[in-house]
Coordinates of N, CA and C in Angstrom, one line a residue:
Chain A
D1201 N -49.8 -22.4 39.5 CA -51.2 -22.5 39.3 C -51.6 -22.3 37.8
I1202 N -52.6 -23.0 37.4 CA -53.1 -22.9 36.0 C -53.8 -21.5 35.9
Q1203 N -53.5 -20.8 34.8 CA -54.2 -19.5 34.5 C -55.2 -19.7 33.4
M1204 N -56.3 -19.0 33.5 CA -57.4 -19.1 32.5 C -57.5 -17.7 31.9
T1205 N -57.3 -17.6 30.6 CA -57.3 -16.3 30.0 C -58.5 -16.2 29.0
Q1206 N -59.4 -15.3 29.3 CA -60.6 -15.1 28.5 C -60.4 -13.9 27.6
S1207 N -61.0 -14.1 26.4 CA -61.1 -13.0 25.4 C -62.3 -13.0 24.6
P1208 N -62.9 -11.9 24.1 CA -62.4 -10.5 24.6 C -62.9 -10.2 26.0
S1209 N -62.5 -9.1 26.5 CA -63.0 -8.7 27.9 C -64.4 -8.1 27.7
S1210 N -64.7 -7.6 26.6 CA -66.1 -7.1 26.3 C -66.4 -7.2 24.9
L1211 N -67.7 -7.2 24.5 CA -68.1 -7.2 23.1 C -69.5 -6.7 23.1
S1212 N -69.8 -6.1 21.9 CA -71.1 -5.6 21.6 C -71.6 -6.2 20.3
A1213 N -72.8 -6.7 20.2 CA -73.3 -7.3 19.0 C -74.8 -7.0 18.9
F1214 N -75.3 -7.3 17.7 CA -76.7 -7.1 17.4 C -77.5 -8.3 17.8
V1215 N -78.8 -8.1 18.1 CA -79.7 -9.2 18.4 C -79.7 -10.1 17.1
G1216 N -79.6 -11.4 17.4 CA -79.5 -12.3 16.3 C -78.1 -12.7 15.8
D1217 N -77.1 -11.9 16.2 CA -75.7 -12.2 15.9 C -75.2 -13.5 16.6
R1218 N -74.2 -14.1 15.9 CA -73.5 -15.2 16.5 C -72.4 -14.6 17.3
V1219 N -72.2 -15.0 18.6 CA -71.2 -14.5 19.5 C -70.3 -15.6 20.0
T1220 N -69.0 -15.3 20.0 CA -68.1 -16.3 20.4 C -67.1 -15.8 21.5
I1221 N -67.0 -16.5 22.6 CA -66.1 -16.1 23.7 C -65.0 -17.2 23.8
T1222 N -63.8 -16.9 24.0 CA -62.7 -17.8 24.1 C -62.1 -17.8 25.5
C1223 N -61.7 -19.0 25.9 CA -61.0 -19.2 27.2 C -59.8 -20.1 26.9
R1224 N -58.6 -19.7 27.3 CA -57.4 -20.5 27.1 C -56.8 -20.8 28.4
A1225 N -56.5 -22.1 28.6 CA -55.8 -22.6 29.8 C -54.3 -22.6 29.6
S1226 N -53.6 -22.2 30.7 CA -52.1 -22.2 30.6 C -51.5 -23.6 30.6
Q1227 N -52.2 -24.6 31.0 CA -51.8 -26.0 30.9 C -53.0 -26.8 30.6
G1228 N -52.8 -28.1 30.2 CA -53.9 -29.0 29.9 C -54.8 -29.2 31.1
I1229 N -56.1 -29.1 30.8 CA -57.1 -29.4 31.8 C -58.1 -30.4 31.3
S1230 N -57.8 -31.2 30.3 CA -58.7 -32.1 29.7 C -60.0 -31.3 29.3
N1231 N -61.1 -31.8 29.7 CA -62.4 -31.1 29.4 C -63.0 -30.6 30.7
Y1232 N -62.2 -30.3 31.7 CA -62.8 -29.9 33.0 C -63.0 -28.4 33.0
L1233 N -63.9 -27.9 32.2 CA -64.1 -26.5 32.0 C -65.6 -26.2 32.0
A1234 N -66.0 -25.2 32.8 CA -67.4 -24.8 32.9 C -67.5 -23.3 32.5
W1235 N -68.7 -23.0 32.0 CA -69.0 -21.6 31.7 C -70.2 -21.2 32.5
Y1236 N -70.1 -19.9 33.0 CA -71.2 -19.3 33.8 C -71.6 -18.0 33.3
Q1237 N -72.9 -17.7 33.5 CA -73.5 -16.4 33.1 C -73.8 -15.6 34.4
Q1238 N -73.4 -14.4 34.5 CA -73.7 -13.6 35.6 C -74.4 -12.3 35.2
K1239 N -75.6 -12.1 35.6 CA -76.3 -10.8 35.4 C -76.1 -9.9 36.6
P1240 N -76.2 -8.5 36.3 CA -75.9 -7.6 37.4 C -76.7 -7.8 38.7
G1241 N -76.0 -7.8 39.8 CA -76.6 -8.0 41.1 C -77.1 -9.4 41.4
K1242 N -76.7 -10.4 40.6 CA -77.1 -11.8 40.8 C -75.9 -12.7 41.0
G1243 N -76.2 -13.8 41.5 CA -75.1 -14.9 41.5 C -75.0 -15.5 40.2
P1244 N -73.8 -16.1 39.8 CA -73.7 -16.7 38.5 C -74.6 -17.9 38.4
K1245 N -74.8 -18.3 37.1 CA -75.6 -19.4 36.7 C -74.8 -20.3 35.8
L1246 N -74.8 -21.6 36.1 CA -74.0 -22.6 35.3 C -74.7 -22.8 34.0
L1247 N -73.9 -22.6 32.9 CA -74.5 -22.8 31.5 C -74.0 -24.1 31.0
I1248 N -72.7 -24.4 31.0 CA -72.1 -25.5 30.4 C -71.0 -26.1 31.3
Y1249 N -70.9 -27.4 31.3 CA -69.8 -28.1 32.0 C -69.2 -29.2 31.2
A1250 N -68.1 -29.7 31.6 CA -67.4 -30.7 30.8 C -67.1 -30.1 29.3
A1251 N -66.9 -28.9 29.3 CA -66.5 -28.1 28.1 C -67.7 -28.0 27.1
S1252 N -68.6 -29.0 27.0 CA -69.6 -28.9 26.0 C -71.0 -29.4 26.4
T1253 N -71.2 -29.8 27.6 CA -72.4 -30.4 28.1 C -73.3 -29.2 28.6
L1254 N -74.5 -29.1 28.0 CA -75.4 -28.0 28.4 C -76.1 -28.4 29.7
Q1255 N -76.1 -27.5 30.7 CA -76.8 -27.7 31.9 C -78.3 -27.7 31.7
S1256 N -79.0 -28.5 32.4 CA -80.4 -28.6 32.3 C -81.1 -27.2 32.4
G1257 N -82.0 -27.0 31.4 CA -82.8 -25.7 31.4 C -82.1 -24.6 30.7
V1258 N -80.9 -24.8 30.2 CA -80.2 -23.7 29.5 C -80.6 -23.7 28.0
P1259 N -80.9 -22.6 27.4 CA -81.4 -22.6 26.0 C -80.3 -23.2 25.1
S1260 N -80.8 -23.8 24.0 CA -79.9 -24.5 23.1 C -79.1 -23.6 22.2
R1261 N -79.4 -22.3 22.3 CA -78.5 -21.4 21.5 C -77.1 -21.2 22.1
F1262 N -77.0 -21.7 23.4 CA -75.6 -21.7 24.0 C -75.0 -23.1 23.7
S1263 N -73.7 -23.0 23.3 CA -72.9 -24.3 23.1 C -71.5 -24.0 23.5
G1264 N -70.8 -25.1 23.8 CA -69.4 -25.0 24.1 C -68.6 -26.1 23.3
S1265 N -67.3 -25.7 23.1 CA -66.4 -26.6 22.4 C -65.0 -26.5 23.0
A1266 N -64.2 -27.5 22.6 CA -62.8 -27.5 23.1 C -61.9 -28.0 22.0
S1267 N -60.7 -27.4 22.1 CA -59.6 -27.8 21.2 C -58.3 -27.6 21.9
G1268 N -57.7 -28.7 22.5 CA -56.5 -28.7 23.3 C -56.8 -27.8 24.5
T1269 N -56.1 -26.7 24.7 CA -56.2 -25.9 25.9 C -57.1 -24.7 25.5
D1270 N -57.7 -24.6 24.4 CA -58.6 -23.5 24.0 C -60.1 -24.0 24.1
F1271 N -60.9 -23.2 24.7 CA -62.3 -23.5 24.9 C -63.1 -22.3 24.4
T1272 N -64.3 -22.6 23.8 CA -65.1 -21.6 23.2 C -66.6 -21.8 23.7
L1273 N -67.2 -20.6 24.1 CA -68.6 -20.5 24.3 C -69.2 -19.8 23.2
T1274 N -70.2 -20.3 22.6 CA -70.9 -19.7 21.4 C -72.4 -19.5 21.8
I1275 N -72.9 -18.3 21.5 CA -74.3 -18.0 21.5 C -74.7 -17.9 20.0
S1276 N -75.5 -18.8 19.6 CA -75.8 -18.9 18.1 C -76.6 -17.7 17.6
S1277 N -77.5 -17.2 18.4 CA -78.3 -16.0 18.0 C -78.6 -15.2 19.3
L1278 N -77.8 -14.1 19.4 CA -77.9 -13.3 20.6 C -79.2 -12.7 20.9
Q1279 N -79.7 -12.9 22.1 CA -81.0 -12.4 22.6 C -80.8 -11.3 23.6
P1280 N -81.8 -10.4 23.8 CA -81.6 -9.3 24.7 C -81.4 -9.8 26.2
E1281 N -82.0 -11.0 26.5 CA -81.8 -11.5 27.9 C -80.4 -12.1 28.1
D1282 N -79.6 -12.2 27.0 CA -78.2 -12.7 27.2 C -77.2 -11.7 27.6
V1283 N -77.7 -10.4 27.7 CA -76.8 -9.4 28.2 C -76.3 -9.8 29.6
A1284 N -75.0 -9.9 29.8 CA -74.5 -10.5 31.1 C -73.0 -10.5 30.9
T1285 N -72.3 -10.9 32.0 CA -70.9 -11.2 32.0 C -70.7 -12.7 32.1
Y1286 N -69.9 -13.2 31.2 CA -69.6 -14.7 31.1 C -68.2 -15.0 31.6
Y1287 N -68.2 -16.1 32.4 CA -66.9 -16.6 33.0 C -66.7 -18.0 32.7
C1288 N -65.4 -18.4 32.4 CA -65.0 -19.8 32.3 C -64.4 -20.1 33.7
Q1289 N -64.4 -21.4 34.0 CA -63.7 -21.9 35.2 C -63.1 -23.3 34.9
K1290 N -61.9 -23.5 35.3 CA -61.3 -24.8 35.3 C -61.6 -25.5 36.6
Y1291 N -61.9 -26.8 36.5 CA -62.2 -27.5 37.8 C -61.6 -28.9 37.9
N1292 N -60.5 -29.0 37.2 CA -59.7 -30.3 37.4 C -59.1 -30.2 38.7
S1293 N -58.6 -31.3 39.3 CA -58.2 -31.3 40.6 C -56.9 -30.5 40.8
A1294 N -56.7 -30.1 42.1 CA -55.7 -29.2 42.5 C -56.2 -27.8 42.6
P1295 N -56.4 -27.3 43.7 CA -56.9 -25.9 43.8 C -55.8 -25.0 43.5
P1296 N -56.1 -23.7 43.1 CA -57.4 -23.1 43.1 C -58.2 -23.5 41.8
L1297 N -59.5 -23.5 41.9 CA -60.4 -23.7 40.7 C -60.6 -22.4 40.0
T1298 N -59.7 -22.0 39.2 CA -59.5 -20.6 38.7 C -60.6 -20.3 37.7
F1299 N -61.1 -19.0 37.8 CA -62.0 -18.4 36.9 C -61.2 -17.6 35.9
G1300 N -61.8 -17.5 34.7 CA -61.3 -16.5 33.7 C -61.7 -15.1 34.1
G1301 N -61.1 -14.1 33.5 CA -61.4 -12.7 33.8 C -62.7 -12.2 33.5
G1302 N -63.5 -12.9 32.7 CA -64.9 -12.5 32.4 C -65.0 -11.8 31.0
T1303 N -66.1 -11.9 30.4 CA -66.4 -11.2 29.1 C -67.8 -10.6 29.3
K1304 N -67.8 -9.3 29.1 CA -69.1 -8.6 29.3 C -69.7 -8.5 27.9
V1305 N -71.0 -8.9 27.8 CA -71.7 -9.0 26.5 C -72.8 -7.9 26.5
E1306 N -72.8 -7.1 25.5 CA -73.8 -6.0 25.4 C -74.5 -6.1 24.1
I1307 N -75.6 -5.4 23.9 CA -76.4 -5.3 22.7 C -76.1 -4.0 22.0
K1308 N -75.8 -4.0 20.7 CA -75.6 -2.8 19.9 C -77.0 -2.1 19.7
Chain B
E1162 N -87.1 -26.9 45.1 CA -86.2 -25.9 44.6 C -85.0 -25.6 45.4
V1163 N -83.9 -25.6 44.8 CA -82.6 -25.4 45.5 C -82.5 -23.9 45.9
Q1164 N -82.2 -23.7 47.2 CA -82.0 -22.3 47.7 C -80.8 -22.3 48.5
L1165 N -80.0 -21.2 48.3 CA -78.8 -20.9 49.1 C -78.9 -19.5 49.6
L1166 N -78.9 -19.3 50.9 CA -79.1 -18.0 51.4 C -77.9 -17.6 52.3
E1167 N -77.1 -16.7 51.9 CA -75.9 -16.2 52.6 C -76.3 -15.2 53.6
S1168 N -75.6 -15.1 54.7 CA -75.8 -14.0 55.7 C -74.5 -13.8 56.5
G1169 N -74.4 -12.8 57.3 CA -73.3 -12.5 58.1 C -72.3 -11.5 57.6
G1170 N -72.5 -11.0 56.4 CA -71.7 -9.9 55.9 C -71.9 -8.6 56.7
G1171 N -71.0 -7.7 56.4 CA -71.1 -6.4 57.1 C -69.8 -5.6 57.0
L1172 N -69.7 -4.5 57.7 CA -68.5 -3.7 57.8 C -67.7 -4.1 59.0
V1173 N -66.4 -4.3 58.7 CA -65.5 -4.7 59.8 C -64.1 -4.0 59.6
Q1174 N -63.5 -3.8 60.7 CA -62.2 -3.0 60.6 C -61.1 -4.0 60.2
P1175 N -60.0 -3.5 59.6 CA -58.9 -4.3 59.2 C -58.4 -5.0 60.5
G1176 N -58.0 -6.3 60.3 CA -57.6 -7.2 61.4 C -58.7 -7.9 62.1
G1177 N -60.0 -7.5 61.8 CA -61.1 -8.0 62.5 C -61.6 -9.4 61.9
S1178 N -62.7 -9.9 62.5 CA -63.2 -11.2 62.1 C -64.7 -11.1 61.8
L1179 N -65.1 -12.1 61.0 CA -66.5 -12.2 60.7 C -66.8 -13.7 60.4
R1180 N -68.0 -14.1 60.6 CA -68.4 -15.5 60.2 C -69.6 -15.4 59.2
L1181 N -69.4 -15.9 58.1 CA -70.5 -16.0 57.1 C -71.2 -17.3 57.2
S1182 N -72.5 -17.3 56.9 CA -73.3 -18.5 56.9 C -74.0 -18.7 55.6
C1183 N -74.3 -19.9 55.2 CA -75.1 -20.1 54.0 C -76.1 -21.2 54.3
A1184 N -77.4 -20.9 54.4 CA -78.4 -21.8 54.7 C -78.9 -22.5 53.4
A1185 N -78.9 -23.8 53.4 CA -79.2 -24.5 52.1 C -80.5 -25.3 52.3
S1186 N -81.2 -25.4 51.2 CA -82.5 -26.2 51.2 C -82.8 -26.6 49.8
G1187 N -83.6 -27.7 49.7 CA -84.0 -28.2 48.4 C -83.1 -29.2 47.8
F1188 N -82.1 -29.7 48.5 CA -81.3 -30.8 48.0 C -80.7 -31.5 49.2
T1189 N -80.0 -32.6 49.0 CA -79.4 -33.3 50.1 C -78.0 -32.7 50.4
F1190 N -78.0 -31.8 51.3 CA -76.9 -31.0 51.7 C -75.7 -31.9 52.0
S1191 N -75.9 -32.9 52.8 CA -74.8 -33.7 53.3 C -74.1 -34.5 52.2
S1192 N -74.7 -34.6 51.0 CA -74.1 -35.3 49.9 C -73.4 -34.4 48.9
S1193 N -73.4 -33.1 49.1 CA -72.9 -32.1 48.2 C -71.7 -31.4 48.7
A1194 N -70.6 -31.3 47.8 CA -69.5 -30.4 48.1 C -70.1 -29.0 48.0
M1195 N -69.5 -28.1 48.8 CA -69.9 -26.7 48.8 C -68.7 -25.8 48.7
T1196 N -68.9 -24.6 48.1 CA -67.8 -23.7 47.8 C -68.1 -22.3 48.1
W1197 N -67.1 -21.5 48.5 CA -67.3 -20.0 48.6 C -66.5 -19.4 47.5
V1198 N -67.1 -18.4 46.8 CA -66.5 -17.7 45.7 C -66.7 -16.2 46.1
R1199 N -65.8 -15.3 45.8 CA -66.0 -13.9 46.1 C -65.8 -13.1 44.9
Q1200 N -66.3 -11.9 45.0 CA -66.2 -10.9 43.8 C -66.0 -9.5 44.4
A1201 N -64.8 -9.0 44.2 CA -64.5 -7.6 44.7 C -65.3 -6.7 43.8
P1202 N -65.5 -5.5 44.3 CA -66.3 -4.5 43.6 C -65.8 -4.3 42.2
R1203 N -66.6 -4.4 41.2 CA -66.3 -4.2 39.7 C -65.2 -5.2 39.2
K1204 N -65.1 -6.3 39.9 CA -64.0 -7.3 39.5 C -64.7 -8.6 39.1
G1205 N -63.8 -9.5 38.8 CA -64.3 -10.9 38.4 C -64.4 -11.8 39.6
L1206 N -64.7 -13.1 39.3 CA -65.0 -14.1 40.3 C -63.6 -14.6 40.8
E1207 N -63.5 -14.9 42.1 CA -62.3 -15.5 42.7 C -62.7 -16.7 43.6
W1208 N -62.3 -17.9 43.2 CA -62.5 -19.1 44.1 C -61.8 -18.9 45.4
V1209 N -62.5 -19.1 46.5 CA -61.9 -18.9 47.8 C -61.7 -20.2 48.6
S1210 N -62.7 -21.0 48.7 CA -62.5 -22.2 49.5 C -63.6 -23.2 49.2
A1211 N -63.4 -24.5 49.5 CA -64.4 -25.5 49.2 C -64.3 -26.6 50.3
I1212 N -65.4 -27.3 50.4 CA -65.4 -28.4 51.4 C -66.2 -29.6 50.7
S1213 N -65.6 -30.8 50.8 CA -66.2 -31.9 50.2 C -67.4 -32.4 51.1
S1214 N -68.1 -33.3 50.6 CA -69.2 -33.9 51.4 C -68.6 -34.6 52.6
G1215 N -67.4 -35.1 52.5 CA -66.8 -35.8 53.6 C -66.0 -34.9 54.6
G1216 N -66.0 -33.6 54.3 CA -65.3 -32.7 55.2 C -63.9 -32.3 54.8
S1217 N -63.4 -32.8 53.7 CA -62.0 -32.3 53.3 C -62.1 -30.8 52.8
T1218 N -61.1 -30.0 53.2 CA -61.2 -28.6 53.0 C -60.1 -28.2 52.0
Y1219 N -60.3 -27.1 51.3 CA -59.4 -26.6 50.3 C -59.5 -25.0 50.3
Y1220 N -58.3 -24.4 50.1 CA -58.3 -22.9 50.2 C -57.4 -22.3 49.1
A1221 N -57.8 -21.1 48.7 CA -56.9 -20.3 47.8 C -55.7 -19.8 48.7
D1222 N -54.6 -19.7 48.0 CA -53.4 -19.2 48.8 C -53.7 -17.9 49.5
S1223 N -54.5 -17.0 48.9 CA -54.7 -15.7 49.4 C -55.4 -15.7 50.7
V1224 N -56.1 -16.8 51.1 CA -56.9 -16.8 52.3 C -56.4 -17.9 53.3
K1225 N -55.5 -18.7 52.8 CA -55.0 -19.9 53.6 C -54.4 -19.4 54.9
G1226 N -54.8 -20.0 56.0 CA -54.3 -19.6 57.3 C -55.2 -18.5 58.0
R1227 N -56.0 -17.8 57.2 CA -56.9 -16.8 57.7 C -58.4 -17.1 57.7
F1228 N -58.8 -17.9 56.7 CA -60.2 -18.3 56.6 C -60.3 -19.7 56.9
T1229 N -61.5 -20.1 57.4 CA -61.8 -21.5 57.7 C -63.2 -21.8 57.2
I1230 N -63.3 -22.8 56.4 CA -64.6 -23.3 55.9 C -65.0 -24.5 56.8
S1231 N -66.3 -24.6 57.0 CA -66.9 -25.7 57.8 C -68.3 -25.9 57.4
R1232 N -68.9 -27.0 57.8 CA -70.3 -27.3 57.5 C -70.9 -28.0 58.6
D1233 N -72.2 -27.8 58.8 CA -73.0 -28.5 59.8 C -74.2 -29.2 59.1
N1234 N -74.0 -30.4 58.8 CA -75.0 -31.2 58.0 C -76.3 -31.3 58.8
S1235 N -76.3 -31.2 60.1 CA -77.6 -31.3 60.8 C -78.4 -30.0 60.7
K1236 N -77.7 -28.9 60.3 CA -78.4 -27.7 60.1 C -78.5 -27.2 58.7
N1237 N -78.0 -28.1 57.8 CA -77.9 -27.8 56.3 C -77.3 -26.4 56.1
T1238 N -76.2 -26.1 56.8 CA -75.6 -24.8 56.8 C -74.0 -24.9 56.5
L1239 N -73.6 -24.0 55.7 CA -72.2 -23.9 55.3 C -71.7 -22.6 56.0
Y1240 N -70.4 -22.6 56.5 CA -69.8 -21.5 57.2 C -68.5 -21.1 56.5
L1241 N -68.2 -19.8 56.7 CA -66.8 -19.4 56.4 C -66.4 -18.4 57.5
Q1242 N -65.4 -18.8 58.3 CA -64.9 -17.9 59.3 C -63.7 -17.1 58.7
L1243 N -63.9 -15.8 58.8 CA -62.9 -14.8 58.2 C -62.2 -14.1 59.3
N1244 N -60.9 -14.4 59.4 CA -60.0 -13.7 60.4 C -58.9 -12.9 59.8
S1245 N -58.3 -12.0 60.6 CA -57.2 -11.2 60.1 C -57.6 -10.5 58.8
L1246 N -58.8 -9.9 58.7 CA -59.3 -9.3 57.5 C -58.5 -8.1 57.0
R1247 N -58.4 -8.0 55.7 CA -57.6 -7.0 55.1 C -58.5 -6.2 54.1
A1248 N -58.1 -5.1 53.7 CA -58.9 -4.3 52.8 C -59.2 -5.0 51.5
D1249 N -58.3 -5.8 51.0 CA -58.5 -6.5 49.7 C -59.4 -7.8 49.9
D1250 N -59.9 -8.0 51.1 CA -60.9 -9.1 51.3 C -62.3 -8.5 51.0
T1251 N -62.4 -7.2 50.8 CA -63.7 -6.6 50.5 C -64.3 -7.2 49.3
A1252 N -65.5 -7.7 49.4 CA -66.1 -8.4 48.2 C -67.5 -8.9 48.6
V1253 N -68.2 -9.2 47.6 CA -69.4 -10.0 47.8 C -69.0 -11.5 47.8
Y1254 N -69.5 -12.2 48.9 CA -69.1 -13.6 49.0 C -70.3 -14.5 48.7
Y1255 N -70.1 -15.4 47.7 CA -71.2 -16.3 47.3 C -70.9 -17.7 47.8
C1256 N -72.0 -18.4 48.2 CA -71.8 -19.8 48.4 C -72.4 -20.5 47.2
A1257 N -71.9 -21.6 46.9 CA -72.3 -22.4 45.7 C -72.3 -23.9 46.0
K1258 N -73.2 -24.6 45.3 CA -73.3 -26.0 45.5 C -72.6 -26.7 44.4
G1259 N -71.8 -27.7 44.7 CA -71.2 -28.5 43.7 C -72.1 -29.6 43.1
R1260 N -71.8 -30.1 41.9 CA -72.6 -31.1 41.3 C -72.4 -32.5 41.8
G1261 N -71.7 -32.6 42.9 CA -71.5 -33.9 43.5 C -70.8 -33.8 44.8
K1262 N -70.2 -34.9 45.3 CA -69.6 -34.9 46.6 C -68.2 -34.4 46.7
Y1263 N -67.5 -34.3 45.5 CA -66.2 -33.8 45.5 C -66.1 -32.4 45.2
Y1264 N -65.0 -31.7 45.7 CA -64.9 -30.3 45.6 C -64.6 -29.8 44.1
D1265 N -64.0 -30.7 43.4 CA -63.5 -30.3 42.0 C -64.6 -30.6 41.0
L1266 N -65.8 -30.0 41.1 CA -66.9 -30.2 40.2 C -67.5 -28.9 39.9
P1267 N -68.3 -28.8 38.8 CA -68.9 -27.5 38.5 C -69.9 -27.1 39.6
L1268 N -70.2 -25.8 39.6 CA -71.1 -25.2 40.7 C -72.4 -25.0 40.1
D1269 N -73.4 -25.8 40.4 CA -74.7 -25.7 39.7 C -75.7 -24.8 40.3
Y1270 N -75.6 -24.4 41.5 CA -76.5 -23.4 42.1 C -75.7 -22.5 43.0
W1271 N -76.1 -21.2 42.9 CA -75.4 -20.1 43.7 C -76.4 -19.3 44.5
G1272 N -75.9 -18.8 45.6 CA -76.7 -17.8 46.3 C -76.6 -16.4 45.7
Q1273 N -77.3 -15.5 46.4 CA -77.3 -14.1 46.0 C -76.1 -13.3 46.5
G1274 N -75.4 -13.9 47.5 CA -74.2 -13.2 48.0 C -74.4 -12.4 49.2
T1275 N -73.3 -12.2 50.0 CA -73.4 -11.3 51.1 C -72.1 -10.4 51.1
L1276 N -72.3 -9.1 51.3 CA -71.2 -8.2 51.1 C -70.4 -8.0 52.4
V1277 N -69.1 -8.2 52.3 CA -68.1 -7.9 53.3 C -67.3 -6.7 53.0
T1278 N -67.3 -5.7 53.8 CA -66.5 -4.5 53.6 C -65.5 -4.4 54.7
V1279 N -64.2 -4.3 54.4 CA -63.2 -4.2 55.4 C -62.6 -2.8 55.3
S1280 N -62.9 -2.0 56.3 CA -62.5 -0.6 56.2 C -62.5 0.0 57.6
S1281 N -61.6 1.0 57.9 CA -61.5 1.7 59.2 C -62.3 2.9 59.1

């Protein structure tokens, strides 16, 4: 099975800071990578798919990029409402459609 | 507005069974793949099972042979039958809608989840 390794597991930043989260696939997955945001007590929300395509309605401060098997989620200017846990997920064919371990984002 | 409402969770003894339901509205259910994802207490997300719009089913190794996913397009409802439950099946179970008819697509809408607790 393909493993998805996310880093860091948690981070703390100031409002307005640029925040970067990384997800590494153990094998090539082309651009079949999605990012989700989960707030406490809620179901996850799709932010980005195809590594860099913003889901409709998601603020433009969120962006995604890919380089080989490394994927990055960037929040260009952290806002208080961005406090959440973020997950990557690979969705190329062949189950399981594995999630990364998650990154908890907090405000300093 | 897309809505997914899970139900059927609860407390069950090890070895027991439970059936989860997910009532869908606000989209063409029969044209969408659907997925179950679970989250153990204070843990990350785990993909459990998916069903394509055509009825093909897929399972994580951890649940294969014990869980069964199904759908009733006439009722716009997704199901997950959980058998031979173990303590490590304890989790919030989410249903999620795929962005198309195949199972290997991003999940663009999620429900609020239903809690399954396996304990004696």
